């Protein structure tokens, strides 16, 4: 199979050099007219060389078998008949004046094999072989005629196969190009969506905390200066943390050939720091982070971190809650995540875009990002009212097998 493939590649390369080189730039019509003139001259010269004083109509008969050659590409079957019949008559009435090598017969047979239809090619080949056997006067002449006829047909058939192979390869290359372009566009879209999720999660969380704490800071300056100082310190810490995470994303974008797997990913061990910053905004947050029983893949760990971060961002921005509970634990081969609060629940979601539909996903970019992150790991996520309709609950299940490719 490999040898066949290599042979096909050589044939294609040869054809490309033929069509792209000096011969490929020749006008086909001019070439066929030149071949017609050359074939007619050879036929006329054969009559003259026979030196038997043939009448004018023999010369006309010898030349007429070449006159149809300019149409050999568009009407190969008809041209073959218009070429073969005068040659057959000439061979019968003036056999010695027939050219040893009939240029018109070779070109007609070649064109028939190359461009003719199957119902034309094979019957005419059989008729030609029979005519060569019957119409020659010696075994040597018969053998020579058969070699010329069958050889021309075989060469034309090879060129026909090459044309079909070249068309097939061109179509395959075209389809491959379309597929590659489609995959590239899909990869760009997926990468843009990934970057959008990262930027949203980083900025939305940090800015939400900073805004809430900055609004509360001036009220505490006179009442509790020390707490106000801690609040502003927390704002600065949130800003610095956001800058660090932004540098992670932007650093990968600037690095040539870097992929998302090269970016330092957040870990579950960093969740206590996130929780502490949320606590300093005035919300009581309880974190239940069980020690993993088995190693957690980096992509699953990063997705879990971002899911918790985005759920807390929604608690801070939309819930009106003063208490939230986070539970992250391994159950069998799944990492389960739950973030619940005691806020306004679905009613607030309908007003703020927190997830007003029945499945909780008609809201803003953040909740959709949670579902996308879970799906990227082969898991699932839900969002909606908490138990008994109180508060809001975001839950996710991430299989520990890693991301789906």
Coordinates of C-alpha atoms in Angstrom, one line a residue:
X1 CA 0.0 0.0 0.0
X2 CA 2.8 2.4 0.8
X3 CA 4.5 1.6 -2.5
X4 CA 1.2 2.5 -4.3
X5 CA 1.0 5.7 -2.4
X6 CA 4.5 6.7 -3.3
X7 CA 3.9 5.9 -7.0
X8 CA 0.8 8.0 -7.0
X9 CA 2.7 10.8 -5.4
X10 CA 5.3 10.6 -8.1
X11 CA 2.7 10.6 -10.8
X12 CA 1.0 13.7 -9.3
X13 CA 4.4 15.5 -9.0
X14 CA 5.2 14.6 -12.6
X15 CA 1.8 16.0 -13.8
X16 CA 2.3 19.2 -11.7
X17 CA 5.7 19.7 -13.3
X18 CA 4.2 19.1 -16.8
X19 CA 1.3 21.5 -16.3
X20 CA 3.3 24.1 -14.4
X21 CA 6.3 23.9 -16.7
X22 CA 7.0 25.0 -20.2
X23 CA 4.6 22.5 -21.8
X24 CA 1.8 23.5 -19.4
X25 CA 1.8 27.0 -20.8
X26 CA 1.2 25.9 -24.5
X27 CA -2.2 26.8 -25.8
X28 CA -4.1 23.4 -26.4
X29 CA -5.7 24.6 -29.6
X30 CA -2.4 25.8 -31.0
X31 CA -0.8 22.5 -30.1
X32 CA -3.6 20.4 -31.7
X33 CA -3.4 22.5 -34.9
X34 CA 0.4 22.0 -35.0
X35 CA -0.1 18.2 -34.5
X36 CA -2.7 18.2 -37.3
X37 CA -0.3 19.9 -39.7
X38 CA 2.5 17.6 -38.7
X39 CA 0.4 14.5 -39.1
X40 CA -0.9 15.6 -42.5
X41 CA 2.6 16.3 -43.7
X42 CA 3.8 12.9 -42.6
X43 CA 0.9 11.2 -44.4
X44 CA 1.5 13.2 -47.6
X45 CA 5.2 12.5 -47.4
X46 CA 4.5 8.7 -47.2
X47 CA 2.5 8.9 -50.4
X48 CA 5.3 10.8 -52.1
X49 CA 8.0 8.5 -50.8
X50 CA 6.1 5.5 -52.1
X51 CA 7.0 6.9 -55.6
X52 CA 4.2 5.1 -57.5
X53 CA 2.6 8.1 -59.1
X54 CA -0.6 8.0 -57.1
X55 CA -3.5 10.2 -58.2
X56 CA -4.5 13.3 -56.4
X57 CA -7.3 11.7 -54.5
X58 CA -4.8 9.4 -52.7
X59 CA -3.0 12.5 -51.4
X60 CA -6.4 13.9 -50.3
X61 CA -7.3 10.6 -48.6
X62 CA -3.9 10.5 -46.8
X63 CA -4.3 14.1 -45.6
X64 CA -8.0 13.8 -44.6
X65 CA -7.3 11.3 -41.8
X66 CA -5.6 14.2 -39.9
X67 CA -8.2 17.0 -40.4
X68 CA -10.4 16.1 -37.4
X69 CA -7.5 16.2 -34.8
X70 CA -8.2 19.7 -33.5
X71 CA -11.5 18.3 -32.0
X72 CA -9.8 15.3 -30.4
X73 CA -10.2 16.6 -26.8
X74 CA -13.9 17.5 -27.0
X75 CA -15.2 14.7 -29.3
X76 CA -12.7 11.8 -29.0
X77 CA -15.0 9.1 -30.2
X78 CA -16.1 11.0 -33.4
X79 CA -12.5 12.1 -34.1
X80 CA -11.4 8.5 -33.8
X81 CA -13.9 7.4 -36.4
X82 CA -13.2 10.3 -38.8
X83 CA -9.5 9.5 -38.5
X84 CA -9.8 5.7 -38.7
X85 CA -12.1 5.4 -41.7
X86 CA -9.9 7.3 -44.2
X87 CA -6.9 5.5 -42.9
X88 CA -8.7 2.1 -43.4
X89 CA -9.6 3.0 -47.0
X90 CA -6.1 4.3 -47.7
X91 CA -4.7 1.0 -46.4
X92 CA -7.0 -0.9 -48.6
X93 CA -6.5 1.0 -51.9
X94 CA -2.8 2.1 -51.4
X95 CA -1.3 0.0 -48.6
X96 CA 2.2 0.8 -49.5
X97 CA 1.5 4.6 -49.3
X98 CA 0.3 4.2 -45.7
X99 CA 2.8 5.7 -43.2
X100 CA 4.7 3.2 -41.1
X101 CA 3.8 5.2 -38.0
X102 CA 0.4 6.9 -38.4
X103 CA 0.6 10.1 -36.2
X104 CA -3.2 10.7 -36.6
X105 CA -4.0 7.1 -35.5
X106 CA -1.7 7.3 -32.4
X107 CA -3.2 10.6 -31.4
X108 CA -6.8 9.5 -32.0
X109 CA -6.3 6.3 -30.0
X110 CA -4.6 8.2 -27.2
X111 CA -7.4 10.8 -27.0
X112 CA -10.0 8.1 -27.1
X113 CA -8.5 6.2 -24.1
X114 CA -7.9 9.5 -22.2
X115 CA -11.1 11.4 -22.8
X116 CA -13.6 9.0 -24.4
X117 CA -16.6 7.5 -22.6
X118 CA -16.4 3.8 -21.6
X119 CA -19.0 2.8 -24.1
X120 CA -16.8 4.3 -26.8
X121 CA -13.4 3.2 -25.6
X122 CA -13.7 -0.5 -25.2
X123 CA -15.7 -1.4 -28.3
X124 CA -13.5 0.8 -30.5
X125 CA -10.4 -0.8 -29.0
X126 CA -11.7 -4.3 -29.9
X127 CA -12.5 -3.1 -33.5
X128 CA -9.1 -1.6 -33.8
X129 CA -7.3 -4.8 -32.6
X130 CA -9.4 -6.8 -35.1
X131 CA -8.6 -4.4 -37.9
X132 CA -4.9 -4.6 -37.1
X133 CA -5.0 -8.4 -37.2
X134 CA -7.0 -8.6 -40.4
X135 CA -5.8 -5.6 -42.4
X136 CA -2.1 -6.2 -42.2
X137 CA -0.1 -8.2 -44.8
X138 CA 2.6 -9.8 -42.5
X139 CA 3.0 -11.0 -39.0
X140 CA 5.6 -8.3 -38.3
X141 CA 3.3 -5.6 -39.6
X142 CA 0.5 -7.0 -37.5
X143 CA 2.6 -7.0 -34.4
X144 CA 3.9 -3.5 -35.0
X145 CA 0.3 -2.2 -35.6
X146 CA -0.9 -3.9 -32.4
X147 CA 1.9 -2.4 -30.3
X148 CA 1.2 1.1 -31.7
X149 CA -2.6 0.8 -31.1
X150 CA -2.6 -0.9 -27.7
X151 CA 0.4 1.1 -26.5
X152 CA -1.3 4.4 -27.4
X153 CA -4.5 3.2 -25.6
X154 CA -2.6 2.1 -22.5
X155 CA -0.8 5.4 -22.3
X156 CA -4.0 7.4 -22.7
X157 CA -5.6 5.2 -20.0
X158 CA -2.8 6.0 -17.6
X159 CA -3.1 9.7 -18.3
X160 CA -6.9 9.3 -17.7
X161 CA -6.2 7.6 -14.3
X162 CA -3.7 10.3 -13.4
X163 CA -6.3 13.0 -14.2
X164 CA -8.9 11.2 -11.9
X165 CA -6.3 10.8 -9.2
X166 CA -5.3 14.5 -9.5
X167 CA -8.9 15.6 -9.2
X168 CA -9.5 13.3 -6.2
X169 CA -6.4 14.6 -4.5
X170 CA -7.4 18.2 -5.2
X171 CA -10.9 17.6 -3.8
X172 CA -9.4 15.9 -0.8
X173 CA -7.0 18.8 -0.3
X174 CA -9.9 21.2 -0.6
X175 CA -11.9 19.3 2.0
X176 CA -8.9 19.1 4.3
X177 CA -8.4 22.8 3.9
X178 CA -12.1 23.5 4.8
X179 CA -11.8 21.1 7.8
X180 CA -8.6 22.7 9.0
X181 CA -10.1 26.2 8.7
X182 CA -13.2 25.0 10.5
X183 CA -11.1 23.5 13.3
X184 CA -8.9 26.6 13.5
X185 CA -12.0 28.8 13.8
X186 CA -13.5 26.5 16.4
X187 CA -10.2 26.5 18.4
X188 CA -10.1 30.3 18.2
X189 CA -13.7 30.5 19.5
X190 CA -13.0 28.1 22.3
X191 CA -9.9 30.0 23.3
X192 CA -11.7 33.3 23.3
X193 CA -14.5 31.8 25.4
X194 CA -11.8 30.4 27.8
X195 CA -10.1 33.8 28.1
X196 CA -13.4 35.5 28.6
X197 CA -14.3 33.1 31.5
X198 CA -10.9 33.6 33.1
X199 CA -11.1 37.4 32.8
X200 CA -14.7 37.5 34.1
X201 CA -13.9 35.3 37.0
X202 CA -10.8 37.2 38.0
X203 CA -12.2 40.7 37.6
X204 CA -15.8 40.1 38.7
X205 CA -14.8 38.6 42.0
X206 CA -12.1 41.1 42.8
X207 CA -14.0 44.2 41.7
X208 CA -17.2 43.1 43.5
X209 CA -15.3 42.7 46.8
X210 CA -13.4 46.0 46.2
X211 CA -16.7 47.9 45.5
X212 CA -18.5 46.6 48.5
X213 CA -15.6 47.2 50.8
X214 CA -14.9 50.6 49.4
X215 CA -18.5 51.6 49.9
X216 CA -18.4 50.5 53.6
X217 CA -14.9 51.9 54.2
X218 CA -15.9 55.6 54.6
X219 CA -18.7 54.7 57.1
X220 CA -16.2 53.0 59.3
X221 CA -13.5 55.6 59.2
X222 CA -15.1 57.5 62.1
X223 CA -16.9 54.6 63.9
X224 CA -14.1 52.0 63.8
X225 CA -10.8 53.4 62.3
X226 CA -9.0 50.1 62.8
X227 CA -11.6 48.1 61.0
X228 CA -11.6 50.8 58.2
X229 CA -7.9 50.3 57.9
X230 CA -8.4 46.5 57.6
X231 CA -11.1 47.1 55.0
X232 CA -8.8 49.2 52.8
X233 CA -6.0 46.6 53.3
X234 CA -8.4 44.0 52.1
X235 CA -9.2 46.1 49.0
X236 CA -5.5 46.4 48.3
X237 CA -5.1 42.6 48.7
X238 CA -8.0 41.9 46.4
X239 CA -6.5 44.2 43.8
X240 CA -3.1 42.7 44.1
X241 CA -4.5 39.1 43.8
X242 CA -6.5 40.2 40.7
X243 CA -3.3 41.6 39.2
X244 CA -1.4 38.4 39.9
X245 CA -4.1 36.3 38.2
X246 CA -4.3 38.6 35.3
X247 CA -0.6 38.4 34.8
X248 CA -1.0 34.6 34.6
X249 CA -3.5 34.9 31.8
X250 CA -1.8 37.7 29.9
X251 CA 1.6 36.1 30.3
X252 CA 0.4 32.9 28.5
X253 CA -1.1 35.1 25.7
X254 CA 2.2 36.9 25.1
X255 CA 4.2 33.7 25.1
X256 CA 4.6 32.3 21.5
X257 CA 3.1 28.8 21.2
X258 CA 1.9 28.7 24.8
X259 CA -1.3 26.9 25.6
X260 CA -3.7 27.1 28.4
X261 CA -2.1 24.1 30.1
X262 CA 1.1 26.2 30.6
X263 CA -0.6 28.8 32.7
X264 CA -0.2 28.4 36.5
X265 CA -3.7 27.2 37.6
X266 CA -5.4 28.1 40.9
X267 CA -5.6 25.3 43.4
X268 CA -8.2 24.3 46.0
X269 CA -5.6 25.1 48.7
X270 CA -6.0 28.8 47.8
X271 CA -9.8 28.8 48.6
X272 CA -9.3 29.8 52.3
X273 CA -7.7 33.1 51.1
X274 CA -10.7 33.7 48.8
X275 CA -13.1 32.9 51.7
X276 CA -11.2 35.3 54.0
X277 CA -11.5 38.2 51.6
X278 CA -15.3 37.6 51.3
X279 CA -15.6 37.4 55.1
X280 CA -14.0 40.8 55.4
X281 CA -16.8 42.2 53.2
X282 CA -19.2 41.4 56.1
X283 CA -20.5 38.0 54.9
X284 CA -20.0 35.0 57.2
X285 CA -18.6 32.2 55.1
X286 CA -18.2 28.6 56.3
X287 CA -15.8 26.4 54.3
X288 CA -15.8 22.6 54.4
X289 CA -12.8 21.5 52.4
X290 CA -12.2 17.8 53.0
X291 CA -8.7 16.5 52.3
X292 CA -8.7 14.6 49.0
X293 CA -8.5 10.9 49.1
X294 CA -6.8 10.7 45.8
X295 CA -4.9 13.2 43.6
X296 CA -7.2 15.8 41.9
X297 CA -6.3 16.6 38.3
X298 CA -5.1 20.2 37.8
X299 CA -7.8 21.1 35.4
X300 CA -10.5 19.8 37.7
X301 CA -8.9 21.6 40.7
X302 CA -8.8 24.9 38.7
X303 CA -12.4 24.5 37.6
X304 CA -13.5 23.8 41.2
X305 CA -11.7 26.9 42.4
X306 CA -13.3 29.1 39.7
X307 CA -16.8 27.6 40.3
X308 CA -16.5 28.4 44.1
X309 CA -15.1 31.9 43.3
X310 CA -17.9 32.8 40.9
X311 CA -20.6 31.4 43.3
X312 CA -19.2 33.6 46.0
X313 CA -19.1 36.6 43.6
X314 CA -22.8 36.1 43.1
X315 CA -23.4 35.9 46.8
X316 CA -21.6 39.2 47.3
X317 CA -23.2 41.0 44.3
X318 CA -26.8 39.7 44.2
X319 CA -27.9 37.7 47.2
X320 CA -28.3 40.2 50.0
X321 CA -27.1 37.2 52.2
X322 CA -25.1 37.5 55.4
X323 CA -24.1 33.9 55.5
X324 CA -22.8 31.3 53.0
X325 CA -21.7 27.7 53.2
X326 CA -19.1 26.0 50.9
X327 CA -18.7 22.3 50.8
X328 CA -16.0 20.7 48.6
X329 CA -15.5 16.9 49.0
X330 CA -14.6 13.8 47.1
X331 CA -17.3 11.2 46.7
X332 CA -16.1 8.0 45.0
X333 CA -14.4 9.3 41.7
X334 CA -16.3 12.7 41.7
X335 CA -15.5 16.0 43.2
X336 CA -18.7 17.5 44.6
X337 CA -19.1 21.2 45.2
X338 CA -21.9 23.1 46.9
X339 CA -22.2 26.8 47.6
X340 CA -25.4 28.0 49.4
X341 CA -26.5 31.2 51.0
X342 CA -29.4 32.5 53.0
X343 CA -30.2 35.4 50.7
X344 CA -33.2 36.4 48.6
X345 CA -32.8 33.3 46.3
X346 CA -34.7 33.1 43.0
X347 CA -36.7 36.3 43.6
X348 CA -33.4 38.3 43.6
X349 CA -32.3 36.4 40.6
X350 CA -35.3 37.5 38.6
X351 CA -34.4 41.1 39.3
X352 CA -30.7 41.0 39.0
X353 CA -30.0 38.4 36.4
X354 CA -28.8 35.9 38.9
X355 CA -30.7 33.0 37.3
X356 CA -34.4 33.7 36.9
X357 CA -35.3 30.6 34.9
X358 CA -36.3 27.2 36.3
X359 CA -32.9 25.8 35.8
X360 CA -31.1 28.9 37.1
X361 CA -29.1 29.4 33.9
X362 CA -30.8 32.4 32.2
X363 CA -28.8 34.9 34.1
X364 CA -25.5 36.6 33.6
X365 CA -22.1 35.5 32.3
X366 CA -20.9 34.1 35.6
X367 CA -23.4 31.3 36.1
X368 CA -23.1 30.3 32.5
X369 CA -19.3 30.2 33.0
X370 CA -19.9 27.8 35.9
X371 CA -21.8 25.4 33.7
X372 CA -19.2 25.7 30.9
X373 CA -16.4 24.9 33.3
X374 CA -18.2 21.9 34.7
X375 CA -19.0 20.6 31.2
X376 CA -15.3 21.1 30.1
X377 CA -14.3 18.7 32.8
X378 CA -17.0 16.2 31.8
X379 CA -19.2 17.1 34.7
X380 CA -22.4 19.0 35.3
X381 CA -23.6 22.0 37.4
X382 CA -27.0 23.2 38.6
X383 CA -28.1 26.5 40.1
X384 CA -31.4 27.5 41.7
X385 CA -33.3 28.1 44.9
X386 CA -32.0 26.5 48.1
X387 CA -33.9 24.0 50.3
X388 CA -37.5 25.0 50.9
X389 CA -37.0 27.9 48.5
X390 CA -34.7 29.8 50.8
X391 CA -31.5 31.3 49.6
X392 CA -29.6 30.1 46.5
X393 CA -27.7 27.0 45.8
X394 CA -25.0 26.3 43.2
X395 CA -23.8 22.7 43.0
X396 CA -21.4 20.9 40.6
X397 CA -20.1 17.4 40.1
X398 CA -16.7 17.1 38.5
X399 CA -15.4 13.6 37.6
X400 CA -11.8 13.0 38.6
X401 CA -10.9 11.7 35.1
X402 CA -10.1 15.2 33.9
X403 CA -11.2 17.3 31.0
X404 CA -13.0 16.0 28.0
X405 CA -10.9 16.5 24.8

